[in-house]
CSV table of C-alpha atoms in Angstrom, one decimal:
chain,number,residue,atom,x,y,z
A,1,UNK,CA,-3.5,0.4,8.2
A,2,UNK,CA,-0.8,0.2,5.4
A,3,UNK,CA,0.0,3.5,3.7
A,4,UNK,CA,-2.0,1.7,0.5
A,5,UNK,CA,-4.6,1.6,2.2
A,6,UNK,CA,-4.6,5.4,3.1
A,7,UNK,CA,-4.2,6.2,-0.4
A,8,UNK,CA,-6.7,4.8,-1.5
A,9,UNK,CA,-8.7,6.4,0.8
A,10,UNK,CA,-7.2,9.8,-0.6
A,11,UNK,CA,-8.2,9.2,-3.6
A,12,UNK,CA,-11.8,8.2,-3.4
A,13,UNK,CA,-12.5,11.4,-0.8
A,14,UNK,CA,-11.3,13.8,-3.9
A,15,UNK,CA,-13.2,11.9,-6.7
A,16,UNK,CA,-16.4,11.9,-4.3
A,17,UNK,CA,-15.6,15.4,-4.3
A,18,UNK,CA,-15.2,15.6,-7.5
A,19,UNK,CA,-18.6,14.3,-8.6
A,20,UNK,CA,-20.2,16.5,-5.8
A,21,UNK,CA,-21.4,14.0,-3.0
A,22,UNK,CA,-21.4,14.6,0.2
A,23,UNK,CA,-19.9,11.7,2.4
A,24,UNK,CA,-23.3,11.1,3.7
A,25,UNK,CA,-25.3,11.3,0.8
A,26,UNK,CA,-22.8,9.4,-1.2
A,27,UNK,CA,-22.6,6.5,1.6
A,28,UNK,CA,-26.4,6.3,1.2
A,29,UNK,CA,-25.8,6.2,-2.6
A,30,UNK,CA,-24.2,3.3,-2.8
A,31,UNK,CA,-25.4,1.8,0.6
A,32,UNK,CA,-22.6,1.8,2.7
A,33,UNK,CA,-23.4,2.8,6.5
A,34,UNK,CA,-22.0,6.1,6.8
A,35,UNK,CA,-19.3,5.6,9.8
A,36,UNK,CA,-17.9,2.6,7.7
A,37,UNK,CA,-17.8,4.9,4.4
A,38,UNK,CA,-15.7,7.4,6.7
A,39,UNK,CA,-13.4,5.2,7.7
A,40,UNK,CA,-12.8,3.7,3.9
A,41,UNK,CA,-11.7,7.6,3.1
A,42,UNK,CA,-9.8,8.0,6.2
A,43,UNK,CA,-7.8,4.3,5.4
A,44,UNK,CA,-8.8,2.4,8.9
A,45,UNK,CA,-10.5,0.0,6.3
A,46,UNK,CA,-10.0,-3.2,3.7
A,47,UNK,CA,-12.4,-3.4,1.4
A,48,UNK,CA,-14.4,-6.0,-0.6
A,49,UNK,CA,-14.0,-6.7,-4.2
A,50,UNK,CA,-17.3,-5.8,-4.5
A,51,UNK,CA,-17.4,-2.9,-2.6
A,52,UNK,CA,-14.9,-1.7,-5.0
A,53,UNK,CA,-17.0,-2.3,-8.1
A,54,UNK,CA,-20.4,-0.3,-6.2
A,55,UNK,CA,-17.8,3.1,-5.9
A,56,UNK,CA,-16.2,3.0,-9.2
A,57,UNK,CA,-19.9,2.4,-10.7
A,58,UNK,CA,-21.4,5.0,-8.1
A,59,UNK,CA,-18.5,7.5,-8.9
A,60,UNK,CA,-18.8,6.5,-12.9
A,61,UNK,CA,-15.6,6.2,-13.0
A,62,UNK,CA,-12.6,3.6,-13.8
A,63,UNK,CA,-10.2,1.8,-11.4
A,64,UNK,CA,-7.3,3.4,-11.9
A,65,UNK,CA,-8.9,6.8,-10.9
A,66,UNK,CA,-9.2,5.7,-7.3
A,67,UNK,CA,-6.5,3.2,-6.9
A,68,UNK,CA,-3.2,3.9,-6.0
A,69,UNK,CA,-1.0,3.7,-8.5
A,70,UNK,CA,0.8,-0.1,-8.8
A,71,UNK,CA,3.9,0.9,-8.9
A,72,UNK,CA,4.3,3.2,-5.9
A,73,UNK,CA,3.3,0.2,-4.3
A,74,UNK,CA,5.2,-2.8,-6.3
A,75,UNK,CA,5.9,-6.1,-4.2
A,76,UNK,CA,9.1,-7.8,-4.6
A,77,UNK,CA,7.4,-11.6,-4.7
A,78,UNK,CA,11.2,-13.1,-5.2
């Protein structure tokens, strides 16, 4: 997977942390099967649109807190 895609997975490990969940209990949270939540954090994994809204609601927390930040990752599209 891309190097985005690992950071991502970075940074929703540290805010799961954060709010004190353990992969598993968090994964069962927001009902994700465990082994695919694992491989969201470890960046072997694209996610859903809407996958995306269920963490940052889970997590109570904004986008920007577990996405990479846009310009690290800014696309020349000329």
């Amino acid at each position: 997977m891309s190097d985005l895609v690992k950071n991502f997975g970075e940074k929703l490990r540290e805010k799961r942390k954060e709010a004190g969940y353990s992969q598993e209990g968090f994964a069962a949270y927001v009902g994700i099967e465990r082994g695919n939540y694992g491989k969201m954090e470890r960046g072997n994994v694209n996610i859903k649109l809407e996958t995306l809204y269920k963490l940052v609601n889970a997590l109570n927390c904004e986008f920007e807190e577990i996405l990479p930040a846009r310009q690290k990752y800014k696309i020349d599209l000329d």
